[in-house]
Coordinates of C-alpha atoms in Angstrom, one line a residue:
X1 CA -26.7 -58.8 -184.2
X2 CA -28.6 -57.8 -180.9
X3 CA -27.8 -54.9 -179.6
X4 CA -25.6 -54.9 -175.9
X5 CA -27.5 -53.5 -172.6
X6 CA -25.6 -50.6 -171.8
X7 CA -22.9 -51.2 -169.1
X8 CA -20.1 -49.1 -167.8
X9 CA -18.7 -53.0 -167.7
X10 CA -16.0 -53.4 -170.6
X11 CA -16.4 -49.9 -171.6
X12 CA -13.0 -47.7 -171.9
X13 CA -12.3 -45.6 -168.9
X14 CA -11.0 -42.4 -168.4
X15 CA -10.2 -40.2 -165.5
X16 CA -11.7 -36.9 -165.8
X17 CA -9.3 -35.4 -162.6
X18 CA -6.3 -37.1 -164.4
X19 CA -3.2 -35.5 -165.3
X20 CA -4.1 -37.1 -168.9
X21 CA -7.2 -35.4 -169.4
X22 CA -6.6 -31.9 -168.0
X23 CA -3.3 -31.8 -169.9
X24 CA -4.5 -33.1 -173.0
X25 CA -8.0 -34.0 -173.0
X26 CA -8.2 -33.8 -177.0
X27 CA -5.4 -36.7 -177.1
X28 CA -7.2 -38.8 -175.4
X29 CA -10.3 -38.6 -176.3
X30 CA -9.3 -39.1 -179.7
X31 CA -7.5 -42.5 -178.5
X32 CA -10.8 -43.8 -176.6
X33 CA -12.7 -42.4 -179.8
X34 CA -11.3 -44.9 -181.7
X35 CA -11.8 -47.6 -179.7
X36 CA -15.5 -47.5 -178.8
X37 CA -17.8 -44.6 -179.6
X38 CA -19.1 -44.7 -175.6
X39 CA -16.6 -44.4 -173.2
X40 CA -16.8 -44.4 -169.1
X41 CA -15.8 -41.5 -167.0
X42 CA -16.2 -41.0 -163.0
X43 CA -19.7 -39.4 -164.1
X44 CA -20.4 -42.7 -166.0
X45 CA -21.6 -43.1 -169.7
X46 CA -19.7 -40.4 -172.2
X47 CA -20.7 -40.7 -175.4
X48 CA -17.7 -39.6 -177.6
X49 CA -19.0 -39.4 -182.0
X50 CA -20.5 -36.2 -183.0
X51 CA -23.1 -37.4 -184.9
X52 CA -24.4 -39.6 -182.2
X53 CA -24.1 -36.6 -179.9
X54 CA -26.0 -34.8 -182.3
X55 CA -29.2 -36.8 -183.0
X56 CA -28.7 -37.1 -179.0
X57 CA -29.6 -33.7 -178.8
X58 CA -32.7 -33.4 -180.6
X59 CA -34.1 -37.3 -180.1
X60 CA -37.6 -37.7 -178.1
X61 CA -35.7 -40.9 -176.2
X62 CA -34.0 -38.8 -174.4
X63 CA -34.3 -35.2 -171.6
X64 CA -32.4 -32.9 -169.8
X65 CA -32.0 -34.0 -166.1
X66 CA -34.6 -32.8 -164.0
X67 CA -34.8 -31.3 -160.7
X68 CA -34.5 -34.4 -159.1
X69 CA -30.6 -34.6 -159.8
X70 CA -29.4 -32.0 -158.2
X71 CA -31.7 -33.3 -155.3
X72 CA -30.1 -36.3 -155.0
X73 CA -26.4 -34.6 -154.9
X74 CA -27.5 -31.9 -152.4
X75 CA -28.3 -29.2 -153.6
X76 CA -29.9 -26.3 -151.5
X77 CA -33.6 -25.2 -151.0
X78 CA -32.9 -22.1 -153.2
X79 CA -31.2 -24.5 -156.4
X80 CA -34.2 -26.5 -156.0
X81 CA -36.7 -23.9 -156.9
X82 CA -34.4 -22.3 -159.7
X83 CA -34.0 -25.7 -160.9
X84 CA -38.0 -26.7 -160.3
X85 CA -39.2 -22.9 -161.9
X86 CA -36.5 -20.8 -164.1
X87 CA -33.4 -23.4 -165.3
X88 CA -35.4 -24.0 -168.7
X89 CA -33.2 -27.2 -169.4
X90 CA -34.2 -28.9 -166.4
X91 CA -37.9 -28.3 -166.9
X92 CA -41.0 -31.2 -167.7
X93 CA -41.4 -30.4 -171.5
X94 CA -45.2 -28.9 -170.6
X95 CA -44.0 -26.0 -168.6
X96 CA -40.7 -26.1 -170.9
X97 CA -42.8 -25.5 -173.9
X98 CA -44.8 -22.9 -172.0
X99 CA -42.5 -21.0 -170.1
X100 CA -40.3 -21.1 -173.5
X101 CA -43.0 -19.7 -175.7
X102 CA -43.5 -16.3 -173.3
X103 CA -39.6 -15.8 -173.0
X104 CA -39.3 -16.3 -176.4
X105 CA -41.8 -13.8 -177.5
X106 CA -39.9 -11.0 -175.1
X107 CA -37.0 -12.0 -176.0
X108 CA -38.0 -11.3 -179.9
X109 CA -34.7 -11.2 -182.8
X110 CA -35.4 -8.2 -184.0
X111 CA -34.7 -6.5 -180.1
X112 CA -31.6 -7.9 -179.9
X113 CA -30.2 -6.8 -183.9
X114 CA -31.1 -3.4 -182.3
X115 CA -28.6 -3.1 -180.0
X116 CA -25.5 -3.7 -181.6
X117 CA -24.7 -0.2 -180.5
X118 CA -24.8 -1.1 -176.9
X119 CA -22.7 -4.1 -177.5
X120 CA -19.7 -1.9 -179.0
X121 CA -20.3 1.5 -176.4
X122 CA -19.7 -1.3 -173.8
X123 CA -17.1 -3.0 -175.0
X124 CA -15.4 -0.1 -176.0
X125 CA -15.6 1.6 -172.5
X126 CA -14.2 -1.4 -171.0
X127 CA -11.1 -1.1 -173.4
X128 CA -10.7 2.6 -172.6
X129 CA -10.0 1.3 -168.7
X130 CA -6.9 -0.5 -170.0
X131 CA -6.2 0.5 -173.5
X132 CA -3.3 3.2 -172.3
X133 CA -1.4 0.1 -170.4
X134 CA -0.7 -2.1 -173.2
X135 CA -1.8 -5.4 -171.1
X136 CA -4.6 -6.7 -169.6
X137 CA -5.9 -9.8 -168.4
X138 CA -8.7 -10.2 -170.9
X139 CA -11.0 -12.6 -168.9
X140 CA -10.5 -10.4 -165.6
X141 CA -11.0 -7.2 -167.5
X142 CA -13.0 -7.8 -170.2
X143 CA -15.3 -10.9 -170.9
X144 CA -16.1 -11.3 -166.9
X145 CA -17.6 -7.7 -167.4
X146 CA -18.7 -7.3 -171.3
X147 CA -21.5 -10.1 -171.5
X148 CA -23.4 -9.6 -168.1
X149 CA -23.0 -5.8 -168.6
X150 CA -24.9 -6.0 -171.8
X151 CA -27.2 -8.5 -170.6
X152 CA -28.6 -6.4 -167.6
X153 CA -28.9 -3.0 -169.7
X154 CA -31.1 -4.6 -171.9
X155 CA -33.3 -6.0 -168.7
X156 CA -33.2 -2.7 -167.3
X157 CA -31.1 -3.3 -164.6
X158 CA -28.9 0.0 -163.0
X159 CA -25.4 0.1 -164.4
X160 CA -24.3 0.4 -160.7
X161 CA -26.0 -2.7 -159.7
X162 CA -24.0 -4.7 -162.5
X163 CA -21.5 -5.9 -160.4
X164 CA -23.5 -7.6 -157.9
X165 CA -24.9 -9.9 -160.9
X166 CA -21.2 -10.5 -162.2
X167 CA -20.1 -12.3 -158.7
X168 CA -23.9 -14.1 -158.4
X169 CA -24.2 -15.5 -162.0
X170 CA -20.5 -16.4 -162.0
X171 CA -20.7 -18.3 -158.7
X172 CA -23.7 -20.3 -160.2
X173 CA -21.4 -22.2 -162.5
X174 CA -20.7 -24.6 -159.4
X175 CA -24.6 -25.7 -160.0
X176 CA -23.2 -28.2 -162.4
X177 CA -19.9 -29.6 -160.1
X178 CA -19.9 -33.1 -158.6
X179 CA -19.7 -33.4 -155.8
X180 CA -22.4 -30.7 -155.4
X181 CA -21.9 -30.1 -151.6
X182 CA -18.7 -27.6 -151.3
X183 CA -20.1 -25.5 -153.2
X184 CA -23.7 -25.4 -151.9
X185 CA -23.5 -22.2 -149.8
X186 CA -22.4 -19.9 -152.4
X187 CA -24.6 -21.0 -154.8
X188 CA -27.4 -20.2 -152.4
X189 CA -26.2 -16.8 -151.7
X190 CA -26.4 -16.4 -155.4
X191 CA -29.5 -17.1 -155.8
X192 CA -30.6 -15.2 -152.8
X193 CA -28.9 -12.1 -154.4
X194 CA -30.7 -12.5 -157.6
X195 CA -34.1 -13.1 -155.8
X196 CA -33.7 -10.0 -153.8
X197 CA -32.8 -7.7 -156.8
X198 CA -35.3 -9.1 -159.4
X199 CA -38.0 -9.1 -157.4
X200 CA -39.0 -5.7 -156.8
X201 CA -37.6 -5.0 -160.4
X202 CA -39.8 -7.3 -162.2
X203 CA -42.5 -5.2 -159.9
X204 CA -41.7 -2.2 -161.1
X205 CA -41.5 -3.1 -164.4
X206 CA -45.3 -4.7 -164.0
X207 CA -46.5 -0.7 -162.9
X208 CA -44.5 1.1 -165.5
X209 CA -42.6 -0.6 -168.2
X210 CA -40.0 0.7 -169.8
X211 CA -38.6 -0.1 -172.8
X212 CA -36.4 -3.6 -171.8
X213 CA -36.7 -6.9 -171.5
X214 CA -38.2 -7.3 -168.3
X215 CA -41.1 -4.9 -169.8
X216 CA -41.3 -7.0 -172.7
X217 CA -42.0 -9.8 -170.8
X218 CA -44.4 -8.5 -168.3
X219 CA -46.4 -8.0 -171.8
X220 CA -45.9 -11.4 -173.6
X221 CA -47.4 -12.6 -170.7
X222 CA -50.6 -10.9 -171.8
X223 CA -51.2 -13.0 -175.0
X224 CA -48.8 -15.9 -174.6
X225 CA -49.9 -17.3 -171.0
X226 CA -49.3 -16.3 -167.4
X227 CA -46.1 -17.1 -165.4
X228 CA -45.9 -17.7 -162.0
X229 CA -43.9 -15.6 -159.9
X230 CA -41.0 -18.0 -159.3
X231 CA -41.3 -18.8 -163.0
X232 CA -40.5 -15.0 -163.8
X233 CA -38.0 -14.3 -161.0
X234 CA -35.7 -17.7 -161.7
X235 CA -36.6 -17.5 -165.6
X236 CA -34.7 -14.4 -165.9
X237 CA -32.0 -15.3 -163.2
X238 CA -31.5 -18.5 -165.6
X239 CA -30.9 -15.6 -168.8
X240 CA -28.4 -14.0 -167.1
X241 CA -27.0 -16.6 -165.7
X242 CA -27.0 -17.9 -169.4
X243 CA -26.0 -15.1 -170.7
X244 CA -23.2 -14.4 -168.5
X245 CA -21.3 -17.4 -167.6
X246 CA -20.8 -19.3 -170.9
X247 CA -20.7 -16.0 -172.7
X248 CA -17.7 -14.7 -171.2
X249 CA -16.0 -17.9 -171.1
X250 CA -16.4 -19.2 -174.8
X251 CA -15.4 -15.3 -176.3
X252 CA -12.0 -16.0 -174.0
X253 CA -11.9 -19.0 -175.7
X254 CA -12.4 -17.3 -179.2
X255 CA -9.8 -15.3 -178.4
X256 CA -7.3 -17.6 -177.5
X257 CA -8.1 -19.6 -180.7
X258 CA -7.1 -16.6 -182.6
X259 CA -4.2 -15.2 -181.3
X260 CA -2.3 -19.2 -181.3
X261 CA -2.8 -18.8 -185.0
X262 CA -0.8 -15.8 -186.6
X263 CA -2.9 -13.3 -189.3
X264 CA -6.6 -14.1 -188.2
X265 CA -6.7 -11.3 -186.1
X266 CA -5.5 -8.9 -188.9
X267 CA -8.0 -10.4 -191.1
X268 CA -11.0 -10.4 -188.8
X269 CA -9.7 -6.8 -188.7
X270 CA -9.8 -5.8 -192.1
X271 CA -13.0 -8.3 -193.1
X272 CA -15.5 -8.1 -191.0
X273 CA -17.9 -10.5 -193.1
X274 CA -15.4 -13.1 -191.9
X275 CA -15.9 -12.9 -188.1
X276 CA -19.1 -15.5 -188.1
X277 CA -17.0 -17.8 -189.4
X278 CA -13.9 -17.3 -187.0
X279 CA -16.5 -17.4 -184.1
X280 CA -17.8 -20.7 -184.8
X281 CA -14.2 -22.4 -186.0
X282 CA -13.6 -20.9 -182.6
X283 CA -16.3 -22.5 -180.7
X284 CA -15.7 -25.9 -182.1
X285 CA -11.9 -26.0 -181.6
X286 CA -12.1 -24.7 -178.1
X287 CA -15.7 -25.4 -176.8
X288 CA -17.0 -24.1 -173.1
X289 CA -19.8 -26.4 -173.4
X290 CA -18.1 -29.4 -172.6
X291 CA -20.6 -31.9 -171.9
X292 CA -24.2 -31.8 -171.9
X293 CA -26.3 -34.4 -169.9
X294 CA -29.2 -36.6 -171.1
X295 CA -31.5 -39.2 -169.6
X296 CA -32.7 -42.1 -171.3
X297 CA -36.6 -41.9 -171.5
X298 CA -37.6 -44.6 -173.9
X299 CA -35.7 -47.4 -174.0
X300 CA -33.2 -46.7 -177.3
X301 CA -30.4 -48.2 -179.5
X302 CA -27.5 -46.4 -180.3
X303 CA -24.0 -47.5 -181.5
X304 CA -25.0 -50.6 -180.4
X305 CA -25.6 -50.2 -177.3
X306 CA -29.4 -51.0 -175.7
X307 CA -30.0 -47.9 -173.3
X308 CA -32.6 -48.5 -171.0
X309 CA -34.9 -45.4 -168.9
X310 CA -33.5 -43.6 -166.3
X311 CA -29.8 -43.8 -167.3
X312 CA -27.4 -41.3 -167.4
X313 CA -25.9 -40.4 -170.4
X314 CA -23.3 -37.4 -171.2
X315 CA -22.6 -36.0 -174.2
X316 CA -18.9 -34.5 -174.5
X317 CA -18.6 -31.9 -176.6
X318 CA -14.8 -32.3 -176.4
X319 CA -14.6 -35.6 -178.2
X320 CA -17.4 -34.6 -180.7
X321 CA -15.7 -31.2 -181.8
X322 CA -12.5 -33.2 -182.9
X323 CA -14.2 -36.0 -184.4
X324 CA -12.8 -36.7 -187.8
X325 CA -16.3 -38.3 -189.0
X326 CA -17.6 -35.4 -189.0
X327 CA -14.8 -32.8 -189.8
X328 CA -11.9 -32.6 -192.6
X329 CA -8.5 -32.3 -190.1
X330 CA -10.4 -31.8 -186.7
X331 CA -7.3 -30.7 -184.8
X332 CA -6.6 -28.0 -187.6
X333 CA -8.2 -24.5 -186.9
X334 CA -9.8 -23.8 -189.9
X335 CA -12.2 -20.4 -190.4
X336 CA -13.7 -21.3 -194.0
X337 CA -15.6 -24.4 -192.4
X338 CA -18.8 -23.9 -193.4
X339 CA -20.8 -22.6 -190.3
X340 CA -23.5 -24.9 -190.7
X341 CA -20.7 -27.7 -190.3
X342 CA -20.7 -27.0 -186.7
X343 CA -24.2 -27.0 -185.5
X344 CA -24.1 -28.6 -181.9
X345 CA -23.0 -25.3 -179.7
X346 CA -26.0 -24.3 -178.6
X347 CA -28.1 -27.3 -178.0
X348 CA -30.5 -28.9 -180.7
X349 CA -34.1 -29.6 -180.7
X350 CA -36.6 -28.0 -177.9
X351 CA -34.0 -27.2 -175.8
X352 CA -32.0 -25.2 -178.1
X353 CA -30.5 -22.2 -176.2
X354 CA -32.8 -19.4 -176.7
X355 CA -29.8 -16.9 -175.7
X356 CA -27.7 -17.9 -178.8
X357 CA -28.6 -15.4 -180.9
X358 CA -27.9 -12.8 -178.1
X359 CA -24.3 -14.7 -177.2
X360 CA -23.4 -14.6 -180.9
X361 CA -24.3 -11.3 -181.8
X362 CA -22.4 -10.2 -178.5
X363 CA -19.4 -12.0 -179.5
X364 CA -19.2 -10.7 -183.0
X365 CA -19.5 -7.4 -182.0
X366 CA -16.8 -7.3 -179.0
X367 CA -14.6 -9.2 -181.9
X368 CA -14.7 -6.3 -184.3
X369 CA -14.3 -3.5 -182.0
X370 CA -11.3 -5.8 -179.7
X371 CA -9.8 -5.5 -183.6
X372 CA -10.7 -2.5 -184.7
X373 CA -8.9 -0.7 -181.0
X374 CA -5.7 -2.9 -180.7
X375 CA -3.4 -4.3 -182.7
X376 CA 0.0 -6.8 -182.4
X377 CA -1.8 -8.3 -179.7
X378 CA 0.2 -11.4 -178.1
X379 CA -0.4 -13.6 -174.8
X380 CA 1.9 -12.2 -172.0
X381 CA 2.4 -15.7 -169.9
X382 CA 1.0 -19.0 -169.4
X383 CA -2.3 -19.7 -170.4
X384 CA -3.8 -22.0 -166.9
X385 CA -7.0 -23.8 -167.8
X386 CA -9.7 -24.5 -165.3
X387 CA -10.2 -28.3 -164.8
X388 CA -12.0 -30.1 -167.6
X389 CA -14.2 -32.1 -165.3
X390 CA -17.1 -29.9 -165.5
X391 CA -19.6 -29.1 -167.6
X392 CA -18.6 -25.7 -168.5
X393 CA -14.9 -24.9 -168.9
X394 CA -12.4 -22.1 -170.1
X395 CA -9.5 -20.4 -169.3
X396 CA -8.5 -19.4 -165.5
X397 CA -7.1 -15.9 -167.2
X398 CA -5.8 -14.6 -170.4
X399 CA -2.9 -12.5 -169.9
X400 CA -2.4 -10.0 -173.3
X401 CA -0.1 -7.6 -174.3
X402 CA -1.1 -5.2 -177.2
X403 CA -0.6 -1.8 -179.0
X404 CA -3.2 0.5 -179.3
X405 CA -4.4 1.7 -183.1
X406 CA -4.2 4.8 -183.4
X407 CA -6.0 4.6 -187.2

């Protein structure tokens, strides 16, 4: 049978603002799942099967928006060239590939397994700030700080400067809303912020490295290919940004996962071999990545469906996480998955995110010392959710209550 042009015509619909879908969005996803395996949404085509989502990933038919998107919903001058130089997603593949290859090379493994001791001494001074009050609101005092504080130590960036980059990288999340235009002159501001600080930095660092990542990179740049400056500058503003945003959000969300099922703490505690595999049953049961977007550059067939160049496609990350195709019991939290099992989180193919081994590692480590300092911990009120319309989602705060170990 010939395959159907792809059409939001006849397609199942959804309303991503609906009470339905923030309530619940796992419900019905799971009912449109069944239905069709491409479902229509106010941001058009959703695709909904993991395994569709996953070759989607990593298939030359299709790329990550350029540019040109955000262009068209009206985005500022400042967006444009963070978008057009540094958002590594939204790059041509050439200067992808290239710009890739000397971040890479900075940003080497074997840096990052060095400073697992930076990980814990920060996460542990931000649990001596609220340790002695037996509650806290663990997105306001912990993840908002704990990822972006490791991140800009290991770029060299002055402890007391780390709170400028927590309000810039976390208003750039709003890059990704529709409509674009509220948010436009924050974003800006952002960027301008990031600008200002990096550049002289990244000068500095070119005169006399030290021994971070901006250093590093000054030096790839002598045997991997010469960046421009905007290519620096907005490269690095994308790592933190990176780094930052999702980071924070998705360890909330691990946490969350956690505590709503009783002894995985305590284990996690007590084993810490088995906190890999708690992270990643974590970050497939409660994703921040909650869509990714694709355009069609080839024309392509897929479930059926003929998918023609220049369409817009999303992948959500929501439907695929709980699809039962792919997973034994998708709506049961279980830690001995196999991690492999789970392999979508961080992107597939040439634009796999070259953060993850730095989110992981910081996640696993705030994990065993959050478990290793507090104990009976419990949520102390409602758990509010930001809108699941966006790209990137997580909690609004995470209200705990906890005793301290004293052993």
């Amino acid at each position: 049978m010939d395959a159907q042009k792809l059409s939001l015509a006849d397609l199942p619909e959804f309303d991503l603002h609906g009470e339905e879908y923030n309530s619940n969005p796992y419900q019905l996803l799971e009912r449109l799942r069944n239905q069709s395996p491409v479902a229509k949404s106010q941001r058009g085509f959703e695709v909904l099967r993991y395994e569709t989502l996953n070759w989607m990933l990593k298939a030359d038919e299709f790329d990550i928006p350029t540019a040109d998107l955000n262009v068209s919903l009206g985005c500022g001058p400042l967006q444009e060239s963070f978008d057009r130089h540094g958002r590594l997603p939204a790059l041509p593949r050439e200067q992808h590939a290239r710009i890739r290859r000397v971040m890479g090379q900075a940003f080497a493994l074997r840096r990052i397994g060095e400073r697992r001791d930076l990980m814990a001494e920060v996460a542990n001074n931000l649990i001596d700030k609220f340790v002695d009050r037996g509650e806290c609101d663990f997105i306001a005092d912990f993840t908002h700080h704990y990822s972006i504080t490791v991140a800009c130590l290991l770029f060299g960036v002055d402890i007391k400067d780390v709170p400028s980059f927590q309000n810039a990288t976390a208003t750039m999340m709003h890059m990704f809303s529709n409509p674009l235009a509220p948010h436009v002159p924050a974003i800006e501001a952002a960027l301008q912020t990031l600008w200002d600080y990096l550049e002289p930095l990244v000068e500095s660092r070119t005169n006399e490295p030290k021994e971070d990542f901006i250093s590093a990179l000054v030096e790839a740049q002598k045997t991997q290919g010469k960046l421009s400056k905007e290519e620096v500058i907005w490269g690095l503003a994308n790592l933190l940004f990176a780094g930052h945003d999702t980071t924070r959000s998705q360890l909330a969300n691990c946490v969350r996962a956690i505590l709503e099922h009783p002894g995985v703490w305590d284990d996690i505690r007590d084993n810490h071999d088995r906190i890999p595999f708690v992270m990643h049953e974590s970050i497939r049961y409660y994703p921040t990545v909650q869509a990714n977007r694709r355009v069609v550059r080839n024309p392509v067939e897929f479930e059926g469906f003929l998918a023609e160049p220049g369409q817009l496609i999303y992948l959500n990350t929501l439907s695929a996480s709980r699809d039962p195709e792919r997973f034994d019991n998708p709506n049961t939290y279980d830690t001995t998955r196999p991690i492999e099992s789970y392999n979508t989180a961080f992107g597939h193919g040439i634009h796999h995110c070259l953060g993850h081994v730095l989110a992981k590692t910081e996640m696993i480590e705030a994990l065993r010392v959050l478990t290793e300092r507090l104990e009976n911990v419990r949520f102390n009120g409602p758990l509010v959710t930001l809108p699941y319309s966006g790209q990137l989602g997580s909690l609004k705060s995470l209200p705990l209550k906890f005793d301290a170990r004293t052993n």
